[in-house]
C-alpha cells in the first residue's frame, strides 16, 4: 500500500498492512507562475484592497448546493468591507458557466470567472478563499491562503453520512491536524451569515490571521516533502521486481 497521508499509513499499519508513506503529490504541482501576491493580482487586474476566491466544487450537486450559499456570503462580506473586494471563481467545467453567470447576476456581484490554466495563479493573488471541502482545501493550505471550509449535502445524503462516516471533522486540513484547526462550516452551520462572519474575521483581525497562517504552514509540513510521485513509483517498481524474482 502506498499512502499519501501519515494518518492513513498509521491506520493501515495497525491493521497489519504492508504500507509505505510517500507524502502527498499535491506538493509537486501546487504552485503559481508568479512570485508574489502583488504580481499575480496585477496579472488579473485586481485593484481593490481584498481578493476573495469562491470555490464551489466540481460536481453538479456541489454547484447546486453551494452557489446560493457562497454568493450570499460574498454579498454580505462585500457589504461588511464597503464593497472593497475583488471576487474570483474557478470554472471546474464549461457546462457550469451559464448557471454561475446567472447566479452572479442574481446576487448583483462582480466575479471574475477563472479558467483552469490560471487556477493557482489566482490563488496566489487571494487574501481569502471560501473553499468547498475537498482536495482544493489542501491546495489552499499549500499556497498559504487563509480559508473558510464549507459543505452542504442533500438532507438524505447528510443523514446517511452521519450514520456511515465516523470522522469528527469534514475537511482534509482538520483531519490532517487531528483537530478543528481551520474554520469549517458544514450543513446546518453553513449559512451565508456564518461564512461572512468567519471570512471577515480572517481578513480584518491580524492576530487571528497570523495564527491561521501558522496553521496552514503546519498542514503543509504534515503533508510530507515534495517528490511523492517519484517515491511512489520507486515503491511500485521495487514490488514488481520482487514479485518477478519470487
Tab-separated table of C-alpha atoms in Angstrom:
chain	number	residue	atom	x	y	z
A	1	UNK	CA	0.000	0.000	0.000
A	2	UNK	CA	1.292	3.450	-0.927
A	3	UNK	CA	-0.101	6.057	1.473
A	4	UNK	CA	-0.234	9.795	0.847
A	5	UNK	CA	-1.282	10.782	4.391
A	6	UNK	CA	0.608	9.944	7.590
A	7	UNK	CA	-2.619	9.092	9.420
A	8	UNK	CA	-3.567	6.803	6.542
A	9	UNK	CA	-0.252	4.938	6.792
A	10	UNK	CA	-0.616	4.549	10.553
A	11	UNK	CA	-4.132	3.126	10.160
A	12	UNK	CA	-3.016	0.538	7.608
A	13	UNK	CA	-0.004	-0.419	9.723
A	14	UNK	CA	-2.198	-1.024	12.768
A	15	UNK	CA	-4.287	-3.376	10.637
A	16	UNK	CA	-1.190	-5.321	9.604
A	17	UNK	CA	-0.844	-3.890	6.126
A	18	UNK	CA	2.424	-3.522	4.276
A	19	UNK	CA	2.453	0.225	3.746
A	20	UNK	CA	4.909	2.888	2.605
A	21	UNK	CA	4.231	6.542	3.355
A	22	UNK	CA	5.374	8.747	0.451
A	23	UNK	CA	3.773	12.115	1.201
A	24	UNK	CA	1.196	13.991	-0.837
A	25	UNK	CA	1.657	14.506	-4.607
A	26	UNK	CA	-0.032	17.926	-4.477
A	27	UNK	CA	3.247	19.296	-3.109
A	28	UNK	CA	4.812	18.617	-6.504
A	29	UNK	CA	2.216	20.529	-8.511
A	30	UNK	CA	0.665	23.285	-6.379
A	31	UNK	CA	2.496	26.450	-7.326
A	32	UNK	CA	1.952	29.729	-9.154
A	33	UNK	CA	3.865	31.221	-12.040
A	34	UNK	CA	4.086	34.436	-10.023
A	35	UNK	CA	6.479	35.088	-7.172
A	36	UNK	CA	4.241	37.450	-5.227
A	37	UNK	CA	0.615	38.230	-4.423
A	38	UNK	CA	1.035	41.680	-5.990
A	39	UNK	CA	2.380	40.298	-9.270
A	40	UNK	CA	-0.482	37.805	-9.527
A	41	UNK	CA	-3.054	40.467	-8.677
A	42	UNK	CA	-1.673	42.753	-11.367
A	43	UNK	CA	-1.953	39.967	-13.966
A	44	UNK	CA	-5.673	39.572	-13.250
A	45	UNK	CA	-6.328	43.292	-12.906
A	46	UNK	CA	-7.399	43.070	-9.275
A	47	UNK	CA	-7.352	46.600	-7.874
A	48	UNK	CA	-9.373	46.515	-4.643
A	49	UNK	CA	-7.827	46.024	-1.182
A	50	UNK	CA	-9.105	42.469	-0.824
A	51	UNK	CA	-9.203	39.487	-3.199
A	52	UNK	CA	-11.521	36.604	-2.299
A	53	UNK	CA	-11.966	33.276	-4.085
A	54	UNK	CA	-15.233	31.321	-4.253
A	55	UNK	CA	-14.537	27.608	-4.716
A	56	UNK	CA	-17.895	25.876	-5.099
A	57	UNK	CA	-16.676	22.401	-6.063
A	58	UNK	CA	-16.541	20.454	-9.307
A	59	UNK	CA	-19.640	18.234	-9.206
A	60	UNK	CA	-23.156	19.068	-10.349
A	61	UNK	CA	-24.629	18.617	-6.872
A	62	UNK	CA	-21.909	20.801	-5.354
A	63	UNK	CA	-22.694	23.668	-7.700
A	64	UNK	CA	-26.414	23.244	-6.976
A	65	UNK	CA	-25.923	23.089	-3.195
A	66	UNK	CA	-23.239	25.765	-2.867
A	67	UNK	CA	-23.990	28.506	-5.377
A	68	UNK	CA	-26.578	30.409	-3.326
A	69	UNK	CA	-24.605	29.812	-0.132
A	70	UNK	CA	-21.301	31.162	-1.490
A	71	UNK	CA	-22.806	34.083	-3.375
A	72	UNK	CA	-24.936	35.025	-0.377
A	73	UNK	CA	-21.819	35.001	1.817
A	74	UNK	CA	-19.886	37.024	-0.775
A	75	UNK	CA	-22.587	39.688	-0.910
A	76	UNK	CA	-22.655	40.003	2.889
A	77	UNK	CA	-18.861	40.102	3.179
A	78	UNK	CA	-18.684	42.740	0.467
A	79	UNK	CA	-21.141	44.911	2.386
A	80	UNK	CA	-19.161	44.472	5.621
A	81	UNK	CA	-15.990	45.654	3.895
A	82	UNK	CA	-17.507	48.547	1.985
A	83	UNK	CA	-17.564	46.852	-1.427
A	84	UNK	CA	-13.773	46.733	-1.450
A	85	UNK	CA	-13.394	43.124	-2.667
A	86	UNK	CA	-12.392	41.621	-5.993
A	87	UNK	CA	-14.004	38.178	-6.262
A	88	UNK	CA	-12.948	35.291	-8.484
A	89	UNK	CA	-14.353	31.820	-9.088
A	90	UNK	CA	-12.589	28.870	-10.768
A	91	UNK	CA	-14.683	27.254	-13.502
A	92	UNK	CA	-14.416	23.499	-12.957
A	93	UNK	CA	-16.357	22.573	-16.107
A	94	UNK	CA	-17.635	24.672	-19.006
A	95	UNK	CA	-21.158	23.261	-18.551
A	96	UNK	CA	-21.442	25.189	-15.257
A	97	UNK	CA	-20.760	28.602	-16.821
A	98	UNK	CA	-24.354	29.652	-17.573
A	99	UNK	CA	-25.584	28.623	-14.104
A	100	UNK	CA	-22.759	30.507	-12.425
A	101	UNK	CA	-23.202	33.619	-14.570
A	102	UNK	CA	-26.913	33.632	-13.758
A	103	UNK	CA	-26.068	33.444	-10.053
A	104	UNK	CA	-23.603	36.323	-10.339
A	105	UNK	CA	-26.291	38.466	-11.960
A	106	UNK	CA	-28.941	37.438	-9.421
A	107	UNK	CA	-26.732	38.432	-6.473
A	108	UNK	CA	-25.514	41.599	-8.189
A	109	UNK	CA	-21.855	40.648	-7.764
A	110	UNK	CA	-18.768	41.287	-9.838
A	111	UNK	CA	-16.976	37.938	-10.001
A	112	UNK	CA	-14.166	37.065	-12.381
A	113	UNK	CA	-14.507	33.522	-13.719
A	114	UNK	CA	-11.079	31.881	-13.797
A	115	UNK	CA	-10.068	29.241	-16.313
A	116	UNK	CA	-8.276	26.087	-15.213
A	117	UNK	CA	-4.881	27.249	-16.528
A	118	UNK	CA	-4.992	30.257	-14.168
A	119	UNK	CA	-6.161	28.329	-11.088
A	120	UNK	CA	-3.015	28.505	-8.950
A	121	UNK	CA	-2.141	31.992	-10.163
A	122	UNK	CA	-5.488	33.321	-8.939
A	123	UNK	CA	-4.922	31.607	-5.584
A	124	UNK	CA	-1.580	33.412	-5.339
A	125	UNK	CA	-3.462	36.728	-5.553
A	126	UNK	CA	-6.034	35.840	-2.881
A	127	UNK	CA	-6.422	37.146	0.668
A	128	UNK	CA	-9.138	34.589	1.472
A	129	UNK	CA	-10.809	31.596	-0.134
A	130	UNK	CA	-14.232	30.216	0.627
A	131	UNK	CA	-13.484	26.590	-0.145
A	132	UNK	CA	-15.822	23.667	-0.664
A	133	UNK	CA	-14.497	20.692	1.316
A	134	UNK	CA	-12.249	18.573	-0.878
A	135	UNK	CA	-8.799	18.493	-2.461
A	136	UNK	CA	-8.833	22.241	-3.046
A	137	UNK	CA	-8.615	22.800	0.722
A	138	UNK	CA	-5.167	21.188	0.737
A	139	UNK	CA	-4.104	23.193	-2.313
A	140	UNK	CA	-5.161	26.356	-0.495
A	141	UNK	CA	-3.131	25.372	2.571
A	142	UNK	CA	-0.069	24.641	0.431
A	143	UNK	CA	-0.435	28.080	-1.178
A	144	UNK	CA	-0.700	29.619	2.299
A	145	UNK	CA	-4.006	31.386	1.656
A	146	UNK	CA	-6.468	31.799	4.573
A	147	UNK	CA	-9.589	29.726	4.019
A	148	UNK	CA	-13.048	29.010	5.336
A	149	UNK	CA	-14.218	25.494	4.505
A	150	UNK	CA	-17.877	24.759	3.863
A	151	UNK	CA	-20.054	21.967	2.551
A	152	UNK	CA	-23.719	21.158	2.109
A	153	UNK	CA	-25.325	17.837	1.208
A	154	UNK	CA	-28.909	16.985	0.389
A	155	UNK	CA	-30.799	16.022	3.536
A	156	UNK	CA	-30.809	12.323	2.595
A	157	UNK	CA	-27.074	12.291	1.862
A	158	UNK	CA	-26.378	14.125	5.115
A	159	UNK	CA	-28.455	11.628	7.094
A	160	UNK	CA	-26.590	8.687	5.542
A	161	UNK	CA	-23.202	10.368	6.073
A	162	UNK	CA	-23.957	10.849	9.757
A	163	UNK	CA	-24.538	7.099	10.059
A	164	UNK	CA	-21.623	5.878	7.951
A	165	UNK	CA	-18.831	8.434	8.447
A	166	UNK	CA	-17.032	8.449	11.796
A	167	UNK	CA	-14.558	11.301	11.309
A	168	UNK	CA	-15.193	14.197	13.723
A	169	UNK	CA	-14.099	16.681	11.048
A	170	UNK	CA	-15.273	17.174	7.497
A	171	UNK	CA	-12.295	18.942	5.915
A	172	UNK	CA	-8.924	17.476	4.979
A	173	UNK	CA	-6.828	20.144	6.780
A	174	UNK	CA	-8.596	19.380	10.063
A	175	UNK	CA	-8.259	15.639	9.510
A	176	UNK	CA	-4.533	16.125	8.887
A	177	UNK	CA	-4.219	18.248	12.040
A	178	UNK	CA	-6.427	15.989	14.159
A	179	UNK	CA	-8.416	18.954	15.442
A	180	UNK	CA	-10.576	21.817	14.250
A	181	UNK	CA	-7.656	23.956	13.170
A	182	UNK	CA	-9.272	25.839	10.266
A	183	UNK	CA	-12.861	27.126	10.175
A	184	UNK	CA	-15.242	24.543	8.741
A	185	UNK	CA	-18.961	25.198	8.406
A	186	UNK	CA	-20.862	22.097	7.425
A	187	UNK	CA	-24.525	21.522	6.578
A	188	UNK	CA	-26.718	23.484	9.007
A	189	UNK	CA	-23.784	25.643	10.158
A	190	UNK	CA	-23.105	26.563	6.529
A	191	UNK	CA	-25.109	29.768	6.177
A	192	UNK	CA	-24.225	32.986	4.337
A	193	UNK	CA	-24.164	34.819	7.668
A	194	UNK	CA	-21.736	32.367	9.290
A	195	UNK	CA	-19.460	32.262	6.259
A	196	UNK	CA	-19.367	36.060	6.015
A	197	UNK	CA	-18.515	36.387	9.717
A	198	UNK	CA	-15.729	33.779	9.552
A	199	UNK	CA	-14.251	35.358	6.430
A	200	UNK	CA	-14.434	38.875	7.862
A	201	UNK	CA	-12.512	37.799	10.967
A	202	UNK	CA	-9.670	36.323	8.910
A	203	UNK	CA	-9.436	39.449	6.780
A	204	UNK	CA	-9.508	42.148	9.469
A	205	UNK	CA	-8.160	40.502	12.629
A	206	UNK	CA	-4.371	40.493	12.165
A	207	UNK	CA	-3.716	38.313	15.219
A	208	UNK	CA	-6.195	35.681	14.062
A	209	UNK	CA	-4.809	35.865	10.525
A	210	UNK	CA	-1.230	35.221	11.701
A	211	UNK	CA	-2.351	32.282	13.856
A	212	UNK	CA	-4.296	30.896	10.903
A	213	UNK	CA	-1.334	31.182	8.530
A	214	UNK	CA	0.843	29.310	11.042
A	215	UNK	CA	-1.730	26.506	10.969
A	216	UNK	CA	-1.644	26.431	7.156
A	217	UNK	CA	2.143	26.082	7.260
A	218	UNK	CA	1.819	23.179	9.698
A	219	UNK	CA	-0.750	21.438	7.474
A	220	UNK	CA	1.683	21.773	4.564
A	221	UNK	CA	4.529	20.389	6.684
A	222	UNK	CA	2.448	17.373	7.661
A	223	UNK	CA	1.822	16.531	4.013
A	224	UNK	CA	5.472	15.489	3.718
A	225	UNK	CA	8.155	16.560	1.284
A	226	UNK	CA	7.972	17.163	-2.485
A	227	UNK	CA	8.784	14.133	-4.623
A	228	UNK	CA	5.865	11.889	-3.618
A	229	UNK	CA	5.188	10.777	-7.189
A	230	UNK	CA	8.774	9.581	-7.709
A	231	UNK	CA	8.809	7.850	-4.312
A	232	UNK	CA	5.540	6.077	-5.110
A	233	UNK	CA	6.889	4.978	-8.495
A	234	UNK	CA	10.017	3.536	-6.841
A	235	UNK	CA	7.880	1.545	-4.389
A	236	UNK	CA	5.786	0.098	-7.217
A	237	UNK	CA	8.874	-0.805	-9.264
A	238	UNK	CA	10.569	-2.430	-6.257
A	239	UNK	CA	7.476	-4.510	-5.545
A	240	UNK	CA	7.210	-5.512	-9.211
A	241	UNK	CA	10.874	-6.595	-9.277
A	242	UNK	CA	10.444	-8.539	-6.042
A	243	UNK	CA	7.339	-10.298	-7.372
A	244	UNK	CA	9.174	-11.165	-10.575
A	245	UNK	CA	12.133	-12.550	-8.610
A	246	UNK	CA	9.832	-14.698	-6.457
